[in-house]
Amino acid sequence: MTDPTPLAQRDLVPLLFGHAAFQQLNAFCELGLAELLSERPGLTGAQVAEALRVPPRSADVLLLGATALRLTAKDGDRYRNARLVTEWIDDGLWANLRDIVEFQARIAYAPAAEYVDSLRKGENLGLRHFAGDTRDLYSRLTGTPGLEELFYRGMNSWSRVSNPVLVRGVDYSGVRRILDVGGGGALNAIELASAHPHLRVTVLDRPSALDVAAENIGHAGLSDRVDTFAADIFEDDYPAGYDCHLFAHQLVIWSPEQNKRLLGKSLRALDPGGRTLVFNAFTDDDGGGPLYTALDGVYFTTLPFESSTIYPWSAYEGWLRELGYASQRRVTLETWTPHGVVEGHKSASAG
C-alpha cells in the first residue's frame, strides 16, 4: 500500500547515505560487535577497541554508526546490543542475518552501481562484476572461489528468515506429498517435514544441487520422508503422485511467459484436487510498495536474469486463472518481510 506520508527534508538522509548505512551494518557484523556485546554487555568504547583490535578512533566511528542506526544502545559511556539484536542472537537467527549481510556485501553491493545502465538498456548489467560470458548470475558465480557457496548460504538464510508464512501459514492438514520444484539445498523441504510429521517431500532440481540437498536431508535425519528427484524444471516432466507442488523463490527469477510455463506443467502433473504453492516476496497490487520489494528490485534488475522481477500478488493470480486453476488464495502473516504464498487449486474433477 502506498505510504501517504509526504517526503520531508529529513527523509533525504537515509536516501543520500543509504550506502553508508549498509557499510555500518556490514562492519557491525564482520567485526563481531554484536557477539562481543552479547558476551560482555556494558563495555566502554575503549574496551570495544581493545577487544576488536581496532584503533580507538575506529571503535568510536563504528559505535556512533551502530548507535545511530539503533543496533546498539548507549548508557553513559557504555554500550549494549539493541533488544532485537539480543533476541536474534538468542534465537539463533543472528547467524542468518550475518549470512544475508555478507551476501549483500560480496555479491549484490558493487553490481548495484550498474542499476541506471541496467534500466536504460533493460539488461542485467551487474554481471560485469563476475567472470564469464553467460547471461545469468548463477552460472557466473562458479568463476570466483567461494561465491557459489556464499550465494546458497545467503539464500538459505533468507528462506529461514522468511519462511514462517510457508511453514505455519499454509494449511497442510489435507496434503500428503509435496514436490519442491527447484528446491535446491532442501531447506524448505526439511522445515516442512519437521513441522508437519505426516508430510512426505521430494526435492526436484539439477543433479549438482541435489548433492547438497541429500547431505542436508541426511544431517536432519529425515531421509525416510524427504527424498530427491533429478530433473530440469523446464524441460523434464514432473513425477506423478503429488497433491502439492511448491515453487519457493523460483517465480521471481523468470519472465511471465516462463512462469506460466512452469505453472502449467504443475497443473498438468498435480493430482486432482491438488494445489500449487508460490512462495516468495510480492509487490503491492497498487504499485506503491512495500519498501522492501522496491529496494530489492535493484538486485533483481542488475543481477539474476534479464527478466527477474518481484511481481505483484495479482500477477500470479491472473496467471493461475488463465491456466485453468479452479481457485486461488493468498496466505500472509504479520512479518517484517513481504513474503507470502499464493495457492492455486486444481479441480477435483480434473484429469
mmCIF file of N, CA and C in Angstrom, residues 4-123:
data_model
loop_
_atom_site.group_PDB
_atom_site.id
_atom_site.type_symbol
_atom_site.label_atom_id
_atom_site.label_comp_id
_atom_site.label_asym_id
_atom_site.label_seq_id
_atom_site.Cartn_x
_atom_site.Cartn_y
_atom_site.Cartn_z
ATOM 1 N N PRO A 4 1.057 7.296 2.586
ATOM 2 C CA PRO A 4 0.518 8.633 2.321
ATOM 3 C C PRO A 4 1.364 9.749 2.912
ATOM 4 N N THR A 5 2.394 9.407 3.706
ATOM 5 C CA THR A 5 3.214 10.431 4.344
ATOM 6 C C THR A 5 4.066 11.141 3.290
ATOM 7 N N PRO A 6 3.981 12.464 3.175
ATOM 8 C CA PRO A 6 4.771 13.172 2.158
ATOM 9 C C PRO A 6 6.259 13.168 2.500
ATOM 10 N N LEU A 7 7.076 13.265 1.476
ATOM 11 C CA LEU A 7 8.520 13.324 1.658
ATOM 12 C C LEU A 7 8.900 14.594 2.402
ATOM 13 N N ALA A 8 9.740 14.447 3.431
ATOM 14 C CA ALA A 8 10.239 15.587 4.198
ATOM 15 C C ALA A 8 11.750 15.680 4.035
ATOM 16 N N GLN A 9 12.310 16.835 4.377
ATOM 17 C CA GLN A 9 13.753 17.024 4.209
ATOM 18 C C GLN A 9 14.551 15.997 4.996
ATOM 19 N N ARG A 10 14.089 15.642 6.189
ATOM 20 C CA ARG A 10 14.843 14.681 6.999
ATOM 21 C C ARG A 10 14.889 13.297 6.339
ATOM 22 N N ASP A 11 13.922 13.034 5.447
ATOM 23 C CA ASP A 11 13.912 11.749 4.753
ATOM 24 C C ASP A 11 15.050 11.632 3.745
ATOM 25 N N LEU A 12 15.688 12.754 3.419
ATOM 26 C CA LEU A 12 16.791 12.713 2.460
ATOM 27 C C LEU A 12 18.029 12.041 3.038
ATOM 28 N N VAL A 13 18.157 12.037 4.362
ATOM 29 C CA VAL A 13 19.370 11.469 4.981
ATOM 30 C C VAL A 13 19.531 9.991 4.640
ATOM 31 N N PRO A 14 18.540 9.120 4.901
ATOM 32 C CA PRO A 14 18.739 7.713 4.533
ATOM 33 C C PRO A 14 18.827 7.488 3.025
ATOM 34 N N LEU A 15 18.268 8.410 2.228
ATOM 35 C CA LEU A 15 18.392 8.272 0.778
ATOM 36 C C LEU A 15 19.808 8.589 0.309
ATOM 37 N N LEU A 16 20.357 9.677 0.815
ATOM 38 C CA LEU A 16 21.696 10.097 0.400
ATOM 39 C C LEU A 16 22.793 9.205 0.966
ATOM 40 N N PHE A 17 22.561 8.664 2.155
ATOM 41 C CA PHE A 17 23.605 7.901 2.833
ATOM 42 C C PHE A 17 23.215 6.440 3.048
ATOM 43 N N GLY A 18 22.306 5.940 2.225
ATOM 44 C CA GLY A 18 21.909 4.546 2.364
ATOM 45 C C GLY A 18 23.073 3.591 2.209
ATOM 46 N N HIS A 19 23.983 3.908 1.281
ATOM 47 C CA HIS A 19 25.152 3.052 1.092
ATOM 48 C C HIS A 19 26.003 3.004 2.351
ATOM 49 N N ALA A 20 26.106 4.146 3.049
ATOM 50 C CA ALA A 20 26.904 4.206 4.270
ATOM 51 C C ALA A 20 26.221 3.452 5.407
ATOM 52 N N ALA A 21 24.892 3.506 5.454
ATOM 53 C CA ALA A 21 24.163 2.752 6.476
ATOM 54 C C ALA A 21 24.444 1.264 6.328
ATOM 55 N N PHE A 22 24.449 0.783 5.092
ATOM 56 C CA PHE A 22 24.752 -0.634 4.900
ATOM 57 C C PHE A 22 26.173 -0.950 5.327
ATOM 58 N N GLN A 23 27.121 -0.077 5.013
ATOM 59 C CA GLN A 23 28.501 -0.347 5.407
ATOM 60 C C GLN A 23 28.661 -0.359 6.925
ATOM 61 N N GLN A 24 27.884 0.455 7.620
ATOM 62 C CA GLN A 24 27.905 0.388 9.084
ATOM 63 C C GLN A 24 27.393 -0.976 9.554
ATOM 64 N N LEU A 25 26.302 -1.427 8.969
ATOM 65 C CA LEU A 25 25.763 -2.739 9.327
ATOM 66 C C LEU A 25 26.757 -3.841 8.989
ATOM 67 N N ASN A 26 27.385 -3.750 7.833
ATOM 68 C CA ASN A 26 28.358 -4.754 7.427
ATOM 69 C C ASN A 26 29.528 -4.809 8.405
ATOM 70 N N ALA A 27 30.028 -3.649 8.809
ATOM 71 C CA ALA A 27 31.128 -3.613 9.777
ATOM 72 C C ALA A 27 30.687 -4.164 11.127
ATOM 73 N N PHE A 28 29.485 -3.831 11.542
ATOM 74 C CA PHE A 28 28.917 -4.337 12.795
ATOM 75 C C PHE A 28 28.935 -5.865 12.800
ATOM 76 N N CYS A 29 28.587 -6.455 11.649
ATOM 77 C CA CYS A 29 28.566 -7.914 11.533
ATOM 78 C C CYS A 29 29.966 -8.498 11.374
ATOM 79 N N GLU A 30 30.732 -7.961 10.429
ATOM 80 C CA GLU A 30 32.017 -8.565 10.102
ATOM 81 C C GLU A 30 33.020 -8.463 11.244
ATOM 82 N N LEU A 31 32.988 -7.368 11.984
ATOM 83 C CA LEU A 31 33.918 -7.200 13.099
ATOM 84 C C LEU A 31 33.450 -7.905 14.363
ATOM 85 N N GLY A 32 32.215 -8.396 14.368
ATOM 86 C CA GLY A 32 31.732 -9.166 15.507
ATOM 87 C C GLY A 32 31.311 -8.349 16.707
ATOM 88 N N LEU A 33 30.875 -7.100 16.472
ATOM 89 C CA LEU A 33 30.481 -6.257 17.603
ATOM 90 C C LEU A 33 29.254 -6.820 18.317
ATOM 91 N N ALA A 34 28.297 -7.367 17.573
ATOM 92 C CA ALA A 34 27.094 -7.917 18.210
ATOM 93 C C ALA A 34 27.454 -9.053 19.158
ATOM 94 N N GLU A 35 28.309 -9.958 18.698
ATOM 95 C CA GLU A 35 28.702 -11.086 19.538
ATOM 96 C C GLU A 35 29.489 -10.618 20.754
ATOM 97 N N LEU A 36 30.341 -9.621 20.552
ATOM 98 C CA LEU A 36 31.125 -9.091 21.671
ATOM 99 C C LEU A 36 30.215 -8.525 22.754
ATOM 100 N N LEU A 37 29.258 -7.695 22.355
ATOM 101 C CA LEU A 37 28.373 -7.081 23.345
ATOM 102 C C LEU A 37 27.369 -8.079 23.915
ATOM 103 N N SER A 38 27.146 -9.174 23.213
ATOM 104 C CA SER A 38 26.312 -10.235 23.776
ATOM 105 C C SER A 38 27.038 -10.941 24.911
ATOM 106 N N GLU A 39 28.328 -11.166 24.712
ATOM 107 C CA GLU A 39 29.132 -11.839 25.734
ATOM 108 C C GLU A 39 29.533 -10.898 26.863
ATOM 109 N N ARG A 40 29.744 -9.625 26.498
ATOM 110 C CA ARG A 40 30.236 -8.669 27.508
ATOM 111 C C ARG A 40 29.451 -7.355 27.396
ATOM 112 N N PRO A 41 28.187 -7.351 27.748
ATOM 113 C CA PRO A 41 27.402 -6.113 27.655
ATOM 114 C C PRO A 41 27.936 -5.048 28.594
ATOM 115 N N GLY A 42 27.798 -3.792 28.176
ATOM 116 C CA GLY A 42 28.214 -2.683 29.027
ATOM 117 C C GLY A 42 29.657 -2.262 28.861
ATOM 118 N N LEU A 43 30.286 -2.626 27.742
ATOM 119 C CA LEU A 43 31.671 -2.215 27.502
ATOM 120 C C LEU A 43 31.737 -0.738 27.144
ATOM 121 N N THR A 44 32.860 -0.113 27.474
ATOM 122 C CA THR A 44 33.130 1.253 27.038
ATOM 123 C C THR A 44 33.711 1.219 25.630
ATOM 124 N N GLY A 45 33.808 2.398 25.014
ATOM 125 C CA GLY A 45 34.404 2.473 23.696
ATOM 126 C C GLY A 45 35.838 1.977 23.689
ATOM 127 N N ALA A 46 36.600 2.320 24.718
ATOM 128 C CA ALA A 46 37.994 1.875 24.803
ATOM 129 C C ALA A 46 38.072 0.356 24.912
ATOM 130 N N GLN A 47 37.172 -0.233 25.677
ATOM 131 C CA GLN A 47 37.164 -1.686 25.824
ATOM 132 C C GLN A 47 36.755 -2.373 24.525
ATOM 133 N N VAL A 48 35.832 -1.770 23.793
ATOM 134 C CA VAL A 48 35.442 -2.311 22.491
ATOM 135 C C VAL A 48 36.626 -2.276 21.534
ATOM 136 N N ALA A 49 37.344 -1.157 21.514
ATOM 137 C CA ALA A 49 38.517 -1.031 20.641
ATOM 138 C C ALA A 49 39.542 -2.112 20.955
ATOM 139 N N GLU A 50 39.782 -2.333 22.230
ATOM 140 C CA GLU A 50 40.766 -3.342 22.636
ATOM 141 C C GLU A 50 40.300 -4.741 22.245
ATOM 142 N N ALA A 51 39.024 -5.038 22.497
ATOM 143 C CA ALA A 51 38.513 -6.377 22.218
ATOM 144 C C ALA A 51 38.468 -6.674 20.724
ATOM 145 N N LEU A 52 38.122 -5.671 19.919
ATOM 146 C CA LEU A 52 38.044 -5.867 18.469
ATOM 147 C C LEU A 52 39.384 -5.663 17.777
ATOM 148 N N ARG A 53 40.369 -5.200 18.526
ATOM 149 C CA ARG A 53 41.712 -4.953 17.995
ATOM 150 C C ARG A 53 41.677 -3.941 16.855
ATOM 151 N N VAL A 54 40.974 -2.842 17.110
ATOM 152 C CA VAL A 54 40.938 -1.729 16.164
ATOM 153 C C VAL A 54 41.370 -0.470 16.901
ATOM 154 N N PRO A 55 41.843 0.562 16.192
ATOM 155 C CA PRO A 55 42.224 1.815 16.854
ATOM 156 C C PRO A 55 41.032 2.448 17.562
ATOM 157 N N PRO A 56 41.276 3.220 18.618
ATOM 158 C CA PRO A 56 40.173 3.865 19.348
ATOM 159 C C PRO A 56 39.265 4.695 18.440
ATOM 160 N N ARG A 57 39.855 5.445 17.501
ATOM 161 C CA ARG A 57 39.022 6.243 16.595
ATOM 162 C C ARG A 57 38.092 5.349 15.782
ATOM 163 N N SER A 58 38.589 4.208 15.327
ATOM 164 C CA SER A 58 37.752 3.284 14.555
ATOM 165 C C SER A 58 36.586 2.776 15.393
ATOM 166 N N ALA A 59 36.855 2.453 16.645
ATOM 167 C CA ALA A 59 35.781 1.997 17.529
ATOM 168 C C ALA A 59 34.745 3.093 17.733
ATOM 169 N N ASP A 60 35.213 4.332 17.873
ATOM 170 C CA ASP A 60 34.278 5.449 18.070
ATOM 171 C C ASP A 60 33.356 5.617 16.864
ATOM 172 N N VAL A 61 33.930 5.546 15.657
ATOM 173 C CA VAL A 61 33.126 5.702 14.436
ATOM 174 C C VAL A 61 32.128 4.554 14.306
ATOM 175 N N LEU A 62 32.595 3.338 14.571
ATOM 176 C CA LEU A 62 31.724 2.170 14.486
ATOM 177 C C LEU A 62 30.583 2.255 15.492
ATOM 178 N N LEU A 63 30.898 2.616 16.722
ATOM 179 C CA LEU A 63 29.873 2.685 17.767
ATOM 180 C C LEU A 63 28.884 3.821 17.515
ATOM 181 N N LEU A 64 29.368 4.934 16.982
ATOM 182 C CA LEU A 64 28.461 6.021 16.628
ATOM 183 C C LEU A 64 27.467 5.555 15.568
ATOM 184 N N GLY A 65 27.978 4.889 14.538
ATOM 185 C CA GLY A 65 27.104 4.393 13.484
ATOM 186 C C GLY A 65 26.120 3.359 13.996
ATOM 187 N N ALA A 66 26.603 2.418 14.798
ATOM 188 C CA ALA A 66 25.735 1.363 15.319
ATOM 189 C C ALA A 66 24.652 1.932 16.225
ATOM 190 N N THR A 67 25.012 2.934 17.020
ATOM 191 C CA THR A 67 24.038 3.519 17.942
ATOM 192 C C THR A 67 23.025 4.380 17.191
ATOM 193 N N ALA A 68 23.494 5.167 16.223
ATOM 194 C CA ALA A 68 22.572 5.993 15.437
ATOM 195 C C ALA A 68 21.598 5.134 14.636
ATOM 196 N N LEU A 69 22.058 3.958 14.210
ATOM 197 C CA LEU A 69 21.195 3.036 13.470
ATOM 198 C C LEU A 69 20.392 2.128 14.393
ATOM 199 N N ARG A 70 20.543 2.308 15.692
ATOM 200 C CA ARG A 70 19.784 1.593 16.725
ATOM 201 C C ARG A 70 20.140 0.114 16.816
ATOM 202 N N LEU A 71 21.325 -0.234 16.317
ATOM 203 C CA LEU A 71 21.827 -1.588 16.511
ATOM 204 C C LEU A 71 22.364 -1.764 17.922
ATOM 205 N N THR A 72 22.872 -0.681 18.482
ATOM 206 C CA THR A 72 23.337 -0.672 19.865
ATOM 207 C C THR A 72 22.664 0.474 20.604
ATOM 208 N N ALA A 73 22.696 0.398 21.916
ATOM 209 C CA ALA A 73 22.186 1.470 22.779
ATOM 210 C C ALA A 73 23.308 1.898 23.715
ATOM 211 N N LYS A 74 23.343 3.187 24.031
ATOM 212 C CA LYS A 74 24.403 3.733 24.877
ATOM 213 C C LYS A 74 23.802 4.237 26.179
ATOM 214 N N ASP A 75 24.413 3.843 27.288
ATOM 215 C CA ASP A 75 24.012 4.295 28.618
ATOM 216 C C ASP A 75 25.246 4.885 29.283
ATOM 217 N N GLY A 76 25.309 6.223 29.331
ATOM 218 C CA GLY A 76 26.537 6.868 29.799
ATOM 219 C C GLY A 76 27.630 6.644 28.783
ATOM 220 N N ASP A 77 28.708 6.011 29.206
ATOM 221 C CA ASP A 77 29.795 5.717 28.266
ATOM 222 C C ASP A 77 29.870 4.227 27.943
ATOM 223 N N ARG A 78 28.791 3.500 28.190
ATOM 224 C CA ARG A 78 28.796 2.047 27.995
ATOM 225 C C ARG A 78 27.748 1.639 26.949
ATOM 226 N N TYR A 79 28.052 0.553 26.265
ATOM 227 C CA TYR A 79 27.244 0.120 25.124
ATOM 228 C C TYR A 79 26.695 -1.290 25.337
ATOM 229 N N ARG A 80 25.520 -1.509 24.789
ATOM 230 C CA ARG A 80 24.899 -2.835 24.776
ATOM 231 C C ARG A 80 24.157 -3.006 23.450
ATOM 232 N N ASN A 81 23.854 -4.242 23.136
ATOM 233 C CA ASN A 81 23.086 -4.513 21.919
ATOM 234 C C ASN A 81 21.651 -4.030 22.058
ATOM 235 N N ALA A 82 21.059 -3.664 20.932
ATOM 236 C CA ALA A 82 19.627 -3.388 20.909
ATOM 237 C C ALA A 82 18.867 -4.659 21.271
ATOM 238 N N ARG A 83 17.662 -4.492 21.775
ATOM 239 C CA ARG A 83 16.875 -5.651 22.208
ATOM 240 C C ARG A 83 16.655 -6.637 21.069
ATOM 241 N N LEU A 84 16.363 -6.122 19.874
ATOM 242 C CA LEU A 84 16.122 -7.012 18.738
ATOM 243 C C LEU A 84 17.362 -7.833 18.403
ATOM 244 N N VAL A 85 18.525 -7.204 18.446
ATOM 245 C CA VAL A 85 19.768 -7.931 18.176
ATOM 246 C C VAL A 85 19.949 -9.036 19.202
ATOM 247 N N THR A 86 19.697 -8.727 20.461
ATOM 248 C CA THR A 86 19.806 -9.731 21.520
ATOM 249 C C THR A 86 18.842 -10.887 21.279
ATOM 250 N N GLU A 87 17.609 -10.569 20.893
ATOM 251 C CA GLU A 87 16.619 -11.619 20.634
ATOM 252 C C GLU A 87 17.057 -12.515 19.478
ATOM 253 N N TRP A 88 17.594 -11.915 18.426
ATOM 254 C CA TRP A 88 18.018 -12.709 17.275
ATOM 255 C C TRP A 88 19.223 -13.575 17.611
ATOM 256 N N ILE A 89 20.120 -13.076 18.429
ATOM 257 C CA ILE A 89 21.249 -13.898 18.866
ATOM 258 C C ILE A 89 20.743 -15.071 19.693
ATOM 259 N N ASP A 90 19.836 -14.806 20.623
ATOM 260 C CA ASP A 90 19.297 -15.864 21.481
ATOM 261 C C ASP A 90 18.511 -16.897 20.682
ATOM 262 N N ASP A 91 17.819 -16.451 19.627
ATOM 263 C CA ASP A 91 17.010 -17.360 18.809
ATOM 264 C C ASP A 91 17.816 -18.092 17.738
ATOM 265 N N GLY A 92 19.079 -17.721 17.571
ATOM 266 C CA GLY A 92 19.902 -18.331 16.540
ATOM 267 C C GLY A 92 19.729 -17.727 15.165
ATOM 268 N N LEU A 93 18.933 -16.645 15.056
ATOM 269 C CA LEU A 93 18.699 -16.018 13.756
ATOM 270 C C LEU A 93 19.788 -15.031 13.362
ATOM 271 N N TRP A 94 20.607 -14.620 14.325
ATOM 272 C CA TRP A 94 21.637 -13.634 14.002
ATOM 273 C C TRP A 94 22.627 -14.178 12.982
ATOM 274 N N ALA A 95 22.940 -15.467 13.071
ATOM 275 C CA ALA A 95 23.849 -16.070 12.094
ATOM 276 C C ALA A 95 23.265 -15.978 10.696
ATOM 277 N N ASN A 96 21.938 -16.107 10.573
ATOM 278 C CA ASN A 96 21.297 -15.963 9.266
ATOM 279 C C ASN A 96 21.406 -14.536 8.753
ATOM 280 N N LEU A 97 21.210 -13.564 9.638
ATOM 281 C CA LEU A 97 21.337 -12.174 9.203
ATOM 282 C C LEU A 97 22.760 -11.877 8.761
ATOM 283 N N ARG A 98 23.735 -12.430 9.453
ATOM 284 C CA ARG A 98 25.131 -12.229 9.044
ATOM 285 C C ARG A 98 25.379 -12.800 7.652
ATOM 286 N N ASP A 99 24.824 -13.968 7.372
ATOM 287 C CA ASP A 99 24.958 -14.548 6.032
ATOM 288 C C ASP A 99 24.342 -13.629 4.979
ATOM 289 N N ILE A 100 23.180 -13.070 5.290
ATOM 290 C CA ILE A 100 22.492 -12.182 4.354
ATOM 291 C C ILE A 100 23.309 -10.917 4.113
ATOM 292 N N VAL A 101 23.869 -10.360 5.172
ATOM 293 C CA VAL A 101 24.685 -9.152 5.033
ATOM 294 C C VAL A 101 25.929 -9.447 4.204
ATOM 295 N N GLU A 102 26.561 -10.593 4.440
ATOM 296 C CA GLU A 102 27.740 -10.954 3.646
ATOM 297 C C GLU A 102 27.359 -11.143 2.178
ATOM 298 N N PHE A 103 26.217 -11.745 1.927
ATOM 299 C CA PHE A 103 25.711 -11.889 0.556
ATOM 300 C C PHE A 103 25.571 -10.522 -0.103
ATOM 301 N N GLN A 104 24.943 -9.589 0.602
ATOM 302 C CA GLN A 104 24.760 -8.250 0.042
ATOM 303 C C GLN A 104 26.106 -7.578 -0.208
ATOM 304 N N ALA A 105 27.040 -7.745 0.724
ATOM 305 C CA ALA A 105 28.331 -7.064 0.617
ATOM 306 C C ALA A 105 29.181 -7.610 -0.526
ATOM 307 N N ARG A 106 29.203 -8.922 -0.687
ATOM 308 C CA ARG A 106 30.134 -9.543 -1.633
ATOM 309 C C ARG A 106 29.514 -9.868 -2.987
ATOM 310 N N ILE A 107 28.188 -9.945 -3.059
ATOM 311 C CA ILE A 107 27.543 -10.298 -4.322
ATOM 312 C C ILE A 107 26.717 -9.149 -4.887
ATOM 313 N N ALA A 108 25.892 -8.505 -4.067
ATOM 314 C CA ALA A 108 24.927 -7.536 -4.588
ATOM 315 C C ALA A 108 25.412 -6.097 -4.594
ATOM 316 N N TYR A 109 26.356 -5.735 -3.706
ATOM 317 C CA TYR A 109 26.645 -4.322 -3.457
ATOM 318 C C TYR A 109 27.282 -3.628 -4.659
ATOM 319 N N ALA A 110 28.429 -4.109 -5.114
ATOM 320 C CA ALA A 110 29.115 -3.442 -6.227
ATOM 321 C C ALA A 110 28.287 -3.451 -7.515
ATOM 322 N N PRO A 111 27.634 -4.558 -7.881
ATOM 323 C CA PRO A 111 26.817 -4.548 -9.099
ATOM 324 C C PRO A 111 25.659 -3.567 -9.059
ATOM 325 N N ALA A 112 25.239 -3.153 -7.868
ATOM 326 C CA ALA A 112 24.136 -2.191 -7.778
ATOM 327 C C ALA A 112 24.487 -0.869 -8.454
ATOM 328 N N ALA A 113 25.785 -0.581 -8.602
ATOM 329 C CA ALA A 113 26.201 0.638 -9.295
ATOM 330 C C ALA A 113 25.818 0.616 -10.773
ATOM 331 N N GLU A 114 25.468 -0.557 -11.294
ATOM 332 C CA GLU A 114 25.060 -0.687 -12.697
ATOM 333 C C GLU A 114 23.551 -0.507 -12.875
ATOM 334 N N TYR A 115 22.865 -0.079 -11.824
ATOM 335 C CA TYR A 115 21.400 -0.019 -11.866
ATOM 336 C C TYR A 115 20.895 0.920 -12.960
ATOM 337 N N VAL A 116 21.457 2.108 -13.052
ATOM 338 C CA VAL A 116 20.972 3.075 -14.044
ATOM 339 C C VAL A 116 21.161 2.531 -15.458
ATOM 340 N N ASP A 117 22.350 2.010 -15.749
ATOM 341 C CA ASP A 117 22.585 1.452 -17.078
ATOM 342 C C ASP A 117 21.681 0.249 -17.344
ATOM 343 N N SER A 118 21.435 -0.552 -16.306
ATOM 344 C CA SER A 118 20.544 -1.706 -16.472
ATOM 345 C C SER A 118 19.133 -1.256 -16.815
ATOM 346 N N LEU A 119 18.686 -0.158 -16.193
ATOM 347 C CA LEU A 119 17.365 0.383 -16.515
ATOM 348 C C LEU A 119 17.325 0.898 -17.948
ATOM 349 N N ARG A 120 18.375 1.600 -18.344
ATOM 350 C CA ARG A 120 18.398 2.179 -19.691
ATOM 351 C C ARG A 120 18.350 1.100 -20.772
ATOM 352 N N LYS A 121 19.084 0.025 -20.549
ATOM 353 C CA LYS A 121 19.233 -0.981 -21.595
ATOM 354 C C LYS A 121 18.335 -2.195 -21.405
ATOM 355 N N GLY A 122 17.680 -2.290 -20.242
ATOM 356 C CA GLY A 122 16.831 -3.451 -19.992
ATOM 357 C C GLY A 122 17.608 -4.741 -19.872
ATOM 358 N N GLU A 123 18.840 -4.643 -19.377
ATOM 359 C CA GLU A 123 19.701 -5.816 -19.234
ATOM 360 C C GLU A 123 20.277 -5.859 -17.819
#
